[in-house]
Structure formats: C-alpha cells, structure tokens
Amino acid sequence: MKHLKFLLTGIIFGIILTKSQVISWFRIYEMFRFESFHMYGIIGSAVVLGVIWVQVIKRTKLKDIENEDIKFTDKNKGIVRYLVGGTFFGLGWALVGACPGPLFALLGAGYYSILIVIFGAILGTFTYGVIRPKLPH
C-alpha cells in the first residue's frame, strides 16, 4: 500500500505513452527513417523537462523516496562510452521496434509477443549486474 502512488503513476504514464503513440512501431519506424518529427518532438520535450527537473532538484535540495539527498556525480570519463552504449541502445530499439521504457505499456495494450523482449531485457539486466565489476566504468 505504501507504494501505491508509484504504481498509479506508472499506469498513468503508460496511458500517456499509448495515447501519444510513443509505443507505436510505425512512429518509431518513421523516426529512424527521418520521415516524421513526432518522436523527436516528444524525446526533445522529455530532455528539456529532464534538464528543468534536475535544476529544480539541485536548487531545492529535494529528497528521494527514503528521504535521503539526491546526489549527482560528474561523469566526465570521455564520450566513447556514451557512443558505444547509445549505439547498442539504438540498435536494440530499431531491431525490436520499441524503446525499453514502454515495454509494459505494450504488454498492457495486448502485444503479447513483447514478452520475448521483456524476458531479454531482464536477462540483459541480470547479465550486466553479474559482469559489471569487470567492466571499465
């Protein structure tokens, strides 16, 4: 019961993703073919909103769910790691036809084949957790 507000927020977020057609394979396909601004507009809006919220968090010293300070660390470790990670992320997104964010929204919309992708995402996350200490961070 303590975390019900987060479940409800997730459900509302899933509805917003569905209604804005962010989970649409056709919209993603248009984006990767540079045929439509729709997805770029949504992603750009999310980036701008993220920058604003980070500034709000930093300036007002907001706390996390456990009432602890939210800390931001400087990650000036070069651009190569972001290029490699972004390339893998983008390739996975293009191959699957879905961003990892709305996987459960796709499942809720009745696209049951997305269960294969969800299983792969969970397996990949687990694998990363296992090999993380050996990776150059």
PDB file of C-alpha atoms in Angstrom:
ATOM      1  CA  MET A   1       0.000   0.000   0.000  1.00  0.00           C
ATOM      2  CA  LYS A   2       2.933   2.302   0.744  1.00  0.00           C
ATOM      3  CA  HIS A   3       3.983   2.399  -2.915  1.00  0.00           C
ATOM      4  CA  LEU A   4       0.524   2.557  -4.494  1.00  0.00           C
ATOM      5  CA  LYS A   5       1.165   6.100  -5.709  1.00  0.00           C
ATOM      6  CA  PHE A   6       4.087   4.837  -7.771  1.00  0.00           C
ATOM      7  CA  LEU A   7       2.000   2.076  -9.327  1.00  0.00           C
ATOM      8  CA  LEU A   8      -0.703   4.604 -10.214  1.00  0.00           C
ATOM      9  CA  THR A   9       1.905   6.980 -11.639  1.00  0.00           C
ATOM     10  CA  GLY A  10       3.250   4.137 -13.792  1.00  0.00           C
ATOM     11  CA  ILE A  11      -0.222   3.280 -15.043  1.00  0.00           C
ATOM     12  CA  ILE A  12      -0.940   6.911 -15.924  1.00  0.00           C
ATOM     13  CA  PHE A  13       2.450   7.179 -17.628  1.00  0.00           C
ATOM     14  CA  GLY A  14       1.669   4.039 -19.656  1.00  0.00           C
ATOM     15  CA  ILE A  15      -1.654   5.532 -20.758  1.00  0.00           C
ATOM     16  CA  ILE A  16       0.109   8.750 -21.799  1.00  0.00           C
ATOM     17  CA  LEU A  17       2.711   6.776 -23.780  1.00  0.00           C
ATOM     18  CA  THR A  18      -0.040   4.814 -25.513  1.00  0.00           C
ATOM     19  CA  LYS A  19      -2.223   7.836 -26.331  1.00  0.00           C
ATOM     20  CA  SER A  20       0.746   9.864 -27.615  1.00  0.00           C
ATOM     21  CA  GLN A  21       1.653   6.940 -29.927  1.00  0.00           C
ATOM     22  CA  VAL A  22       5.146   6.655 -28.453  1.00  0.00           C
ATOM     23  CA  ILE A  23       4.723   2.872 -28.296  1.00  0.00           C
ATOM     24  CA  SER A  24       3.662   2.687 -31.953  1.00  0.00           C
ATOM     25  CA  TRP A  25       6.053   0.683 -34.076  1.00  0.00           C
ATOM     26  CA  PHE A  26       5.081   2.851 -37.062  1.00  0.00           C
ATOM     27  CA  ARG A  27       6.056   6.047 -35.216  1.00  0.00           C
ATOM     28  CA  ILE A  28       9.407   4.514 -34.246  1.00  0.00           C
ATOM     29  CA  TYR A  29       9.945   3.377 -37.833  1.00  0.00           C
ATOM     30  CA  GLU A  30       9.186   6.914 -39.068  1.00  0.00           C
ATOM     31  CA  MET A  31      11.704   8.291 -36.598  1.00  0.00           C
ATOM     32  CA  PHE A  32      14.543   6.003 -37.684  1.00  0.00           C
ATOM     33  CA  ARG A  33      13.820   6.817 -41.329  1.00  0.00           C
ATOM     34  CA  PHE A  34      13.701  10.574 -40.555  1.00  0.00           C
ATOM     35  CA  GLU A  35      10.195  10.800 -42.011  1.00  0.00           C
ATOM     36  CA  SER A  36       8.403  12.471 -39.100  1.00  0.00           C
ATOM     37  CA  PHE A  37       9.155  14.932 -36.305  1.00  0.00           C
ATOM     38  CA  HIS A  38       6.632  13.328 -33.907  1.00  0.00           C
ATOM     39  CA  MET A  39       9.063  11.184 -31.892  1.00  0.00           C
ATOM     40  CA  TYR A  40      11.853  13.762 -31.993  1.00  0.00           C
ATOM     41  CA  GLY A  41       9.456  16.333 -30.568  1.00  0.00           C
ATOM     42  CA  ILE A  42       8.454  14.024 -27.722  1.00  0.00           C
ATOM     43  CA  ILE A  43      12.039  12.982 -26.963  1.00  0.00           C
ATOM     44  CA  GLY A  44      13.222  16.600 -27.156  1.00  0.00           C
ATOM     45  CA  SER A  45      10.438  17.676 -24.793  1.00  0.00           C
ATOM     46  CA  ALA A  46      11.462  14.922 -22.368  1.00  0.00           C
ATOM     47  CA  VAL A  47      15.107  16.050 -22.455  1.00  0.00           C
ATOM     48  CA  VAL A  48      14.151  19.689 -21.796  1.00  0.00           C
ATOM     49  CA  LEU A  49      11.818  18.656 -18.978  1.00  0.00           C
ATOM     50  CA  GLY A  50      14.578  16.437 -17.526  1.00  0.00           C
ATOM     51  CA  VAL A  51      17.045  19.339 -17.522  1.00  0.00           C
ATOM     52  CA  ILE A  52      14.495  21.544 -15.775  1.00  0.00           C
ATOM     53  CA  TRP A  53      13.744  18.910 -13.113  1.00  0.00           C
ATOM     54  CA  VAL A  54      17.437  18.282 -12.439  1.00  0.00           C
ATOM     55  CA  GLN A  55      17.841  22.004 -11.815  1.00  0.00           C
ATOM     56  CA  VAL A  56      14.786  22.012  -9.520  1.00  0.00           C
ATOM     57  CA  ILE A  57      16.200  19.039  -7.578  1.00  0.00           C
ATOM     58  CA  LYS A  58      19.613  20.674  -7.232  1.00  0.00           C
ATOM     59  CA  ARG A  59      18.302  24.096  -6.193  1.00  0.00           C
ATOM     60  CA  THR A  60      15.572  22.970  -3.789  1.00  0.00           C
ATOM     61  CA  LYS A  61      17.527  20.024  -2.328  1.00  0.00           C
ATOM     62  CA  LEU A  62      14.631  17.616  -2.916  1.00  0.00           C
ATOM     63  CA  LYS A  63      14.895  14.239  -1.212  1.00  0.00           C
ATOM     64  CA  ASP A  64      14.286  10.765  -2.620  1.00  0.00           C
ATOM     65  CA  ILE A  65      11.565   8.321  -1.533  1.00  0.00           C
ATOM     66  CA  GLU A  66      13.602   7.337   1.541  1.00  0.00           C
ATOM     67  CA  ASN A  67      14.127  11.000   2.491  1.00  0.00           C
ATOM     68  CA  GLU A  68      17.804  10.970   1.517  1.00  0.00           C
ATOM     69  CA  ASP A  69      19.632  13.588  -0.538  1.00  0.00           C
ATOM     70  CA  ILE A  70      19.642  13.062  -4.292  1.00  0.00           C
ATOM     71  CA  LYS A  71      23.268  13.146  -5.430  1.00  0.00           C
ATOM     72  CA  PHE A  72      24.529  13.887  -8.914  1.00  0.00           C
ATOM     73  CA  THR A  73      28.003  12.695  -9.849  1.00  0.00           C
ATOM     74  CA  ASP A  74      30.242  14.164 -12.508  1.00  0.00           C
ATOM     75  CA  LYS A  75      30.757  11.593 -15.232  1.00  0.00           C
ATOM     76  CA  ASN A  76      33.484  13.208 -17.332  1.00  0.00           C
ATOM     77  CA  LYS A  77      35.025   9.923 -18.439  1.00  0.00           C
ATOM     78  CA  GLY A  78      35.012  10.517 -22.177  1.00  0.00           C
ATOM     79  CA  ILE A  79      32.464  10.300 -24.932  1.00  0.00           C
ATOM     80  CA  VAL A  80      33.360   6.833 -26.267  1.00  0.00           C
ATOM     81  CA  ARG A  81      31.354   5.034 -23.578  1.00  0.00           C
ATOM     82  CA  TYR A  82      28.268   7.067 -24.480  1.00  0.00           C
ATOM     83  CA  LEU A  83      28.723   6.462 -28.206  1.00  0.00           C
ATOM     84  CA  VAL A  84      29.100   2.707 -27.720  1.00  0.00           C
ATOM     85  CA  GLY A  85      26.227   2.468 -25.236  1.00  0.00           C
ATOM     86  CA  GLY A  86      23.998   4.700 -27.359  1.00  0.00           C
ATOM     87  CA  THR A  87      24.760   2.637 -30.447  1.00  0.00           C
ATOM     88  CA  PHE A  88      23.783  -0.608 -28.722  1.00  0.00           C
ATOM     89  CA  PHE A  89      20.675   1.052 -27.276  1.00  0.00           C
ATOM     90  CA  GLY A  90      19.653   2.438 -30.669  1.00  0.00           C
ATOM     91  CA  LEU A  91      20.287  -0.847 -32.467  1.00  0.00           C
ATOM     92  CA  GLY A  92      18.200  -2.719 -29.936  1.00  0.00           C
ATOM     93  CA  TRP A  93      15.467  -0.119 -30.214  1.00  0.00           C
ATOM     94  CA  ALA A  94      15.485  -0.340 -34.024  1.00  0.00           C
ATOM     95  CA  LEU A  95      15.565  -4.156 -34.096  1.00  0.00           C
ATOM     96  CA  VAL A  96      12.812  -4.606 -31.536  1.00  0.00           C
ATOM     97  CA  GLY A  97      10.750  -1.635 -32.669  1.00  0.00           C
ATOM     98  CA  ALA A  98      10.260  -0.497 -29.086  1.00  0.00           C
ATOM     99  CA  CYS A  99      12.110   1.595 -26.554  1.00  0.00           C
ATOM    100  CA  PRO A 100      12.653  -0.235 -23.251  1.00  0.00           C
ATOM    101  CA  GLY A 101      10.570   2.343 -21.377  1.00  0.00           C
ATOM    102  CA  PRO A 102       7.110   1.366 -22.646  1.00  0.00           C
ATOM    103  CA  LEU A 103       7.578  -2.420 -22.788  1.00  0.00           C
ATOM    104  CA  PHE A 104       4.921  -2.982 -20.146  1.00  0.00           C
ATOM    105  CA  ALA A 105       2.616  -0.458 -21.830  1.00  0.00           C
ATOM    106  CA  LEU A 106       2.911  -2.559 -24.993  1.00  0.00           C
ATOM    107  CA  LEU A 107       2.078  -5.655 -22.976  1.00  0.00           C
ATOM    108  CA  GLY A 108      -0.912  -3.871 -21.487  1.00  0.00           C
ATOM    109  CA  ALA A 109      -2.024  -2.850 -24.987  1.00  0.00           C
ATOM    110  CA  GLY A 110      -2.194  -6.535 -25.920  1.00  0.00           C
ATOM    111  CA  TYR A 111       1.075  -7.038 -27.808  1.00  0.00           C
ATOM    112  CA  TYR A 112       1.933 -10.332 -26.122  1.00  0.00           C
ATOM    113  CA  SER A 113       4.968 -11.017 -28.321  1.00  0.00           C
ATOM    114  CA  ILE A 114       6.668  -8.233 -26.342  1.00  0.00           C
ATOM    115  CA  LEU A 115       7.062 -10.820 -23.556  1.00  0.00           C
ATOM    116  CA  ILE A 116      10.072 -12.132 -25.510  1.00  0.00           C
ATOM    117  CA  VAL A 117      11.627  -8.661 -25.405  1.00  0.00           C
ATOM    118  CA  ILE A 118      10.794  -8.222 -21.711  1.00  0.00           C
ATOM    119  CA  PHE A 119      12.475 -11.563 -20.975  1.00  0.00           C
ATOM    120  CA  GLY A 120      15.534 -10.443 -22.980  1.00  0.00           C
ATOM    121  CA  ALA A 121      15.632  -7.101 -21.151  1.00  0.00           C
ATOM    122  CA  ILE A 122      15.502  -8.816 -17.759  1.00  0.00           C
ATOM    123  CA  LEU A 123      18.165 -11.320 -18.826  1.00  0.00           C
ATOM    124  CA  GLY A 124      20.371  -8.495 -20.151  1.00  0.00           C
ATOM    125  CA  THR A 125      19.962  -6.508 -16.940  1.00  0.00           C
ATOM    126  CA  PHE A 126      20.863  -9.559 -14.870  1.00  0.00           C
ATOM    127  CA  THR A 127      23.893 -10.276 -17.070  1.00  0.00           C
ATOM    128  CA  TYR A 128      25.062  -6.674 -16.730  1.00  0.00           C
ATOM    129  CA  GLY A 129      24.734  -6.933 -12.951  1.00  0.00           C
ATOM    130  CA  VAL A 130      26.895 -10.047 -12.948  1.00  0.00           C
ATOM    131  CA  ILE A 131      29.667  -8.684 -15.179  1.00  0.00           C
ATOM    132  CA  ARG A 132      29.517  -5.048 -14.021  1.00  0.00           C
ATOM    133  CA  PRO A 133      32.504  -5.329 -11.649  1.00  0.00           C
ATOM    134  CA  LYS A 134      34.653  -6.486 -14.566  1.00  0.00           C
ATOM    135  CA  LEU A 135      33.640  -3.651 -16.910  1.00  0.00           C
ATOM    136  CA  PRO A 136      35.609  -0.402 -17.259  1.00  0.00           C
ATOM    137  CA  HIS A 137      33.401   2.216 -15.630  1.00  0.00           C
TER     138      HIS A 137
END
